[in-house]
Structure formats: C-alpha cells, structure tokens
Short mmCIF file of C-alpha atoms in Angstrom, two decimals:
data_model
loop_
_atom_site.label_atom_id
_atom_site.label_comp_id
_atom_site.label_asym_id
_atom_site.label_seq_id
_atom_site.Cartn_x
_atom_site.Cartn_y
_atom_site.Cartn_z
CA MET A 1 -1.37 30.80 16.00
CA ASN A 2 0.65 31.88 12.90
CA SER A 3 1.05 28.17 11.97
CA ILE A 4 -2.66 27.60 11.91
CA LYS A 5 -3.32 30.86 9.96
CA ASN A 6 -0.68 30.06 7.36
CA PHE A 7 -2.08 26.58 7.08
CA ILE A 8 -5.83 27.96 6.57
CA THR A 9 -4.37 30.49 3.99
CA GLU A 10 -2.56 27.73 2.05
CA PHE A 11 -5.43 25.37 2.16
CA GLY A 12 -7.68 28.06 0.90
CA ARG A 13 -5.28 28.97 -2.15
CA TYR A 14 -5.14 25.25 -2.87
CA LEU A 15 -8.88 24.77 -2.99
CA LEU A 16 -9.16 28.01 -5.20
CA LEU A 17 -6.64 26.59 -7.55
CA MET A 18 -8.26 23.17 -7.66
CA LYS A 19 -11.52 24.91 -8.54
CA GLU A 20 -9.90 26.57 -11.58
CA ALA A 21 -8.04 23.42 -12.51
CA PHE A 22 -11.16 21.22 -12.64
CA LYS A 23 -12.95 23.30 -15.00
CA SER A 24 -13.85 21.84 -18.45
CA PRO A 25 -10.81 22.01 -20.88
CA GLN A 26 -10.93 24.66 -23.49
CA ASN A 27 -9.55 22.20 -26.35
CA TRP A 28 -10.49 18.64 -25.75
CA ARG A 29 -8.05 17.45 -28.40
CA VAL A 30 -5.09 19.01 -26.69
CA PHE A 31 -6.34 17.75 -23.28
CA TYR A 32 -6.40 14.19 -24.47
CA ARG A 33 -2.90 14.41 -26.05
CA LYS A 34 -1.50 15.98 -22.75
CA VAL A 35 -3.13 13.16 -20.82
CA VAL A 36 -1.56 10.50 -22.74
CA PHE A 37 1.79 12.26 -22.52
CA GLU A 38 1.44 12.47 -18.74
CA MET A 39 0.49 8.97 -18.46
CA LYS A 40 3.66 7.98 -20.16
CA ALA A 41 5.91 10.38 -18.24
CA LEU A 42 4.13 9.69 -14.71
CA GLY A 43 2.91 6.13 -15.09
CA ILE A 44 4.69 4.10 -17.74
CA ASP A 45 8.10 5.52 -16.77
CA SER A 46 7.23 4.44 -13.15
CA ILE A 47 6.56 0.69 -13.91
CA THR A 48 10.33 -0.46 -13.61
CA ILE A 49 10.91 1.04 -10.29
CA VAL A 50 7.33 -0.13 -9.00
CA LEU A 51 8.02 -3.75 -10.04
CA PHE A 52 11.63 -3.98 -8.83
CA ILE A 53 10.77 -2.55 -5.37
CA SER A 54 7.48 -4.78 -5.07
CA ILE A 55 9.32 -8.06 -5.75
CA PHE A 56 12.03 -7.36 -3.14
CA ILE A 57 9.71 -5.99 -0.59
CA GLY A 58 7.26 -8.96 -1.14
CA ALA A 59 10.09 -11.44 -0.60
CA ALA A 60 11.35 -9.62 2.48
CA ILE A 61 7.90 -9.69 4.09
CA VAL A 62 7.44 -13.39 3.44
CA ILE A 63 10.98 -14.14 4.82
CA GLN A 64 10.14 -12.06 7.97
CA ILE A 65 6.82 -13.71 8.53
CA ILE A 66 8.46 -17.02 8.28
CA LEU A 67 11.21 -16.18 10.81
CA ASN A 68 8.87 -14.79 13.18
CA MET A 69 6.20 -17.46 12.83
CA ASP A 70 8.22 -20.37 12.43
CA SER A 71 6.46 -22.90 14.69
CA PRO A 72 5.05 -26.52 14.29
CA LEU A 73 1.71 -25.09 15.70
CA TYR A 74 1.08 -23.05 12.63
CA PRO A 75 0.00 -24.54 9.38
CA LYS A 76 2.37 -23.82 6.34
CA TRP A 77 -0.26 -21.85 4.43
CA ILE A 78 -0.30 -19.18 7.16
CA TYR A 79 2.62 -17.61 5.58
CA GLY A 80 0.85 -16.97 2.33
CA PHE A 81 -2.25 -15.80 4.03
CA ALA A 82 -0.52 -13.31 6.17
CA SER A 83 1.75 -12.14 3.31
CA ARG A 84 -1.40 -11.53 1.05
CA LYS A 85 -3.02 -9.38 3.70
CA ALA A 86 0.08 -7.29 4.13
CA ILE A 87 0.86 -6.76 0.56
CA ILE A 88 -2.74 -6.00 -0.64
CA LEU A 89 -3.77 -3.85 2.32
CA GLU A 90 -0.56 -1.95 3.12
CA LEU A 91 2.36 -2.57 0.78
CA ALA A 92 0.90 -1.80 -2.61
CA PRO A 93 -1.41 1.09 -1.74
CA THR A 94 0.55 2.81 0.87
CA ILE A 95 4.38 2.12 0.39
CA ILE A 96 4.27 2.25 -3.39
CA SER A 97 2.32 5.54 -3.13
CA LEU A 98 5.02 7.00 -0.94
CA ILE A 99 7.62 5.88 -3.59
CA LEU A 100 5.51 7.53 -6.35
CA ALA A 101 5.19 10.65 -4.20
CA GLY A 102 9.02 10.92 -4.37
CA LYS A 103 9.34 10.21 -8.10
CA CYS A 104 6.19 11.96 -9.37
CA ALA A 105 5.47 14.79 -7.01
CA SER A 106 8.99 16.16 -7.49
CA ARG A 107 8.74 15.81 -11.26
CA ILE A 108 5.43 17.91 -11.28
CA ALA A 109 6.34 20.46 -8.89
CA SER A 110 9.75 21.27 -10.64
CA GLU A 111 8.13 21.10 -14.22
CA ILE A 112 5.34 23.58 -13.43
CA GLY A 113 7.63 25.63 -11.09
CA THR A 114 10.14 26.12 -13.98
CA GLN A 115 7.28 27.11 -16.32
CA ARG A 116 6.24 29.80 -13.62
CA ILE A 117 9.71 31.28 -13.03
CA THR A 118 10.54 31.35 -16.75
CA GLU A 119 7.11 33.22 -17.29
CA GLN A 120 5.69 30.55 -19.56
CA ILE A 121 2.56 30.43 -17.52
CA ASP A 122 2.14 34.28 -17.82
CA ALA A 123 2.51 34.00 -21.56
CA LEU A 124 -0.25 31.52 -21.76
CA GLU A 125 -2.45 33.65 -19.54
CA VAL A 126 -1.90 36.61 -21.84
CA MET A 127 -3.27 34.43 -24.72
CA GLY A 128 -6.44 33.78 -22.79
CA VAL A 129 -5.62 30.16 -21.70
CA ASN A 130 -6.88 28.85 -18.34
CA THR A 131 -3.47 27.77 -17.23
CA ALA A 132 -4.55 25.98 -14.29
CA SER A 133 -6.93 23.51 -16.19
CA TYR A 134 -4.34 23.37 -18.92
CA LEU A 135 -1.41 22.48 -16.81
CA ILE A 136 -2.85 20.74 -13.85
CA LEU A 137 -6.02 18.72 -14.85
CA PRO A 138 -4.00 16.40 -17.41
CA LYS A 139 -1.62 15.55 -14.66
CA VAL A 140 -4.14 14.73 -12.35
CA MET A 141 -6.18 12.67 -14.75
CA ALA A 142 -3.21 10.73 -15.79
CA CYS A 143 -2.33 9.85 -12.17
CA VAL A 144 -5.79 8.87 -11.43
CA LEU A 145 -5.94 6.57 -14.38
CA PHE A 146 -2.64 5.01 -14.11
CA PHE A 147 -1.76 4.61 -10.48
CA PRO A 148 -4.41 2.06 -9.70
CA LEU A 149 -2.95 0.02 -12.65
CA LEU A 150 0.51 0.40 -10.96
CA MET A 151 -1.06 -0.90 -7.69
CA ILE A 152 -2.23 -3.98 -9.47
CA MET A 153 1.17 -4.47 -10.94
CA SER A 154 2.70 -4.05 -7.53
CA ILE A 155 0.39 -6.60 -5.86
CA PHE A 156 1.17 -9.38 -8.34
CA SER A 157 4.87 -8.65 -8.36
CA ALA A 158 5.01 -8.63 -4.62
CA ILE A 159 3.04 -11.79 -4.40
CA ILE A 160 5.43 -13.47 -6.99
CA GLY A 161 8.43 -11.93 -5.00
CA GLY A 162 6.98 -13.34 -1.76
CA GLY A 163 6.56 -16.84 -3.27
CA LEU A 164 10.26 -16.80 -4.58
CA GLY A 165 11.50 -15.66 -1.14
CA GLY A 166 9.38 -18.13 0.96
CA VAL A 167 10.11 -21.17 -1.16
CA SER A 168 13.83 -20.38 -1.29
CA THR A 169 13.97 -20.72 2.60
CA GLY A 170 12.53 -24.17 2.30
CA ALA A 171 9.95 -23.41 4.97
CA MET A 172 6.96 -24.09 2.47
CA THR A 173 6.18 -25.23 -1.01
CA VAL A 174 4.71 -23.27 -3.91
CA PHE A 175 1.35 -25.11 -3.25
CA GLN A 176 1.24 -24.14 0.51
CA TYR A 177 1.90 -20.50 -0.46
CA ILE A 178 -0.96 -20.48 -3.14
CA GLU A 179 -3.14 -22.36 -0.65
CA GLY A 180 -2.59 -19.42 1.95
CA LEU A 181 -3.08 -16.81 -0.73
CA ARG A 182 -6.52 -18.28 -1.76
CA LEU A 183 -7.71 -18.84 1.71
CA GLU A 184 -10.79 -16.64 2.56
CA PHE A 185 -9.96 -14.09 -0.08
CA SER A 186 -12.49 -11.39 -0.63
CA SER A 187 -12.66 -8.98 -3.52
CA MET A 188 -13.11 -6.17 -1.12
CA GLU A 189 -9.35 -6.21 -0.54
CA ILE A 190 -8.70 -5.32 -4.07
CA VAL A 191 -11.51 -2.59 -3.85
CA TYR A 192 -9.73 -1.16 -0.81
CA ALA A 193 -6.43 -1.05 -2.37
CA LEU A 194 -7.91 0.68 -5.56
CA VAL A 195 -9.62 3.21 -3.55
CA LYS A 196 -6.44 3.97 -1.58
CA ALA A 197 -4.42 4.19 -5.01
CA THR A 198 -7.01 6.55 -6.43
CA ILE A 199 -7.24 8.93 -3.44
CA ASN A 200 -3.26 8.94 -3.17
CA ALA A 201 -3.00 9.79 -6.80
CA ILE A 202 -5.20 12.81 -6.29
CA ILE A 203 -3.22 13.73 -3.26
CA ILE A 204 0.13 13.39 -4.93
CA SER A 205 -0.80 15.13 -8.25
CA THR A 206 -2.86 17.96 -6.83
CA ILE A 207 -0.22 18.98 -3.95
CA ALA A 208 2.62 18.91 -6.34
CA CYS A 209 0.80 20.93 -8.94
CA TYR A 210 -0.20 23.64 -6.26
CA ARG A 211 3.37 23.88 -5.07
CA GLY A 212 4.85 24.29 -8.51
CA TYR A 213 2.09 26.63 -9.78
CA THR A 214 2.31 29.06 -6.80
CA ILE A 215 6.15 29.29 -6.69
CA LYS A 216 7.82 32.67 -6.26
CA GLY A 217 11.53 33.17 -6.78
CA GLY A 218 14.14 31.23 -8.92
CA SER A 219 15.73 27.98 -9.31
CA VAL A 220 16.53 27.53 -5.74
CA GLU A 221 12.77 27.88 -4.84
CA VAL A 222 12.02 25.24 -7.46
CA GLY A 223 14.03 22.78 -5.40
CA GLN A 224 12.40 23.82 -2.20
CA GLU A 225 9.05 23.53 -3.55
CA SER A 226 9.79 20.03 -4.89
CA THR A 227 10.95 18.98 -1.61
CA LYS A 228 7.72 20.61 0.02
CA ALA A 229 5.60 18.59 -2.53
CA ILE A 230 7.15 15.21 -1.54
CA VAL A 231 6.97 15.84 2.24
CA GLN A 232 3.43 17.26 2.22
CA SER A 233 2.19 14.64 -0.08
CA SER A 234 3.72 11.91 2.08
CA ILE A 235 2.22 13.37 5.30
CA VAL A 236 -1.38 13.66 3.83
CA ILE A 237 -0.99 10.00 2.33
CA MET A 238 -0.42 8.75 5.76
CA ILE A 239 -3.31 10.60 7.31
CA PHE A 240 -5.74 9.41 4.73
CA ASN A 241 -4.35 6.01 5.11
CA ILE A 242 -5.58 6.01 8.67
CA LEU A 243 -9.04 7.31 7.82
CA ILE A 244 -9.63 4.98 4.92
CA THR A 245 -8.45 2.04 7.06
CA SER A 246 -10.93 3.19 9.68
CA LEU A 247 -13.92 3.40 7.28
CA PHE A 248 -13.22 -0.05 5.69
CA ASN A 249 -13.06 -1.90 8.98
#
C-alpha cells in the first residue's frame, strides 16, 4: 500500500510540475535562445554516439539474420526485408531512446539538481521567474524537436551498417539487400518510428526534469536522482513501447 501511495503522490507532483512548466514563457527571446542551446547540448552532441552505435547494431542484426535464416529455401532479399523491419520498428525508436535516456536524462537531472541544491532556482523564484517553465520547457522542446531527427539518422546509419555487415559475409549482394529494403515498404513504418521517438523524447525530458527539480539534499542526492531519472525513463519507455505497438497493429 505504501508503494502505491508513494507512486500516486509522485505522479501527482509530476503532473503539477508539468502544468507549471508548460505555461507560456515570460520572455520569448530568452526561451528561443535556451531551446537552441539545449538542442546543441542534448541533440547535436548525441549524434556521434547515435551514429556509431546504430552502424554496429545494424551490422549485427543483419549478420544474425543471415546466420539464423541461411537456407536455399529463402530468397536473398529476405535479409534486407527482415533487417528493415527490425531497424525501423524497434532498433531506432526504442534501443536508441534507451541510449539517449542514459545520456540525456542524467545530464538534465544533474544540471537542474545542481541548480536546486545551490539555491539558484530559489534566487530565480525571488526575482519572480516561473522557474519550472524557464528551466524545463526549453529542454522538453529541444528533445521533442531533435530526437526524431536522431531517429532518422539512426535508421539510415543502421541500414548502411546492415548492408556492410551483410555483404561482408558474402551471403548476399548489395542489389539483393536493396531489393529487400524496398519490398512492400510503407511510409507508416517511418510514421510509427517518429511517433515513438517523439513520445520517448517527452518521457525522457520530463521525468529527468522532475527528478532534478524536486531534489532535496546535496551532491550525493544529485547522483541518486540522476540514476532514478535513467531507470524510470527506461521503464516508462518500455511500457509505452508495448502500448504504441499495440495501437499501430
């Protein structure tokens, strides 16, 4: 019972904070500058790790498919077809979101948490600033705007990595791989991935902001709340992954 009560209390505080955070910014010029800054910090600085991981996971997926489906009964294009489904529907929107949760959620929670324990947030509130909107909304907007772009980059790099991995095994040619990629392709697959990416961006940014904004204690608690932000974001991402998959099928 205590666990359920604590969950309801935490969820209520989360909703109240988000209500304050999504109010209209008091200074739009400052808001735009902060969004651009957060897009660089949370989005552009994540491109390298997203591309690197996507290429190697894409190659591993295709190689595993080839090893497990190597049969004269299957046409060669089946490897490209199966890898496209796996990459677009699960790898990019889910696995990469979990990686971004580890990178971005910890950064957001620790940054806002440090501002809280050093009383910077209290100082802003004394000056009449809506600190929830000032600190949280730019981060949420930056994630919502940039994470779908990261997903598109992840899809393309994973497909390229898959082609390199598959061709290197000698099990198929580039043309057979491309034929499988193009077979029965539907734009709804990309829409599905982008919807997942957008929802995951909201999950990661809002949970991390909540954990940092409501922190109590000192530097030790900053580390603890950063860890909670990663764990809770990952759990909620997997729950919504199942829900979205059920809705689109």
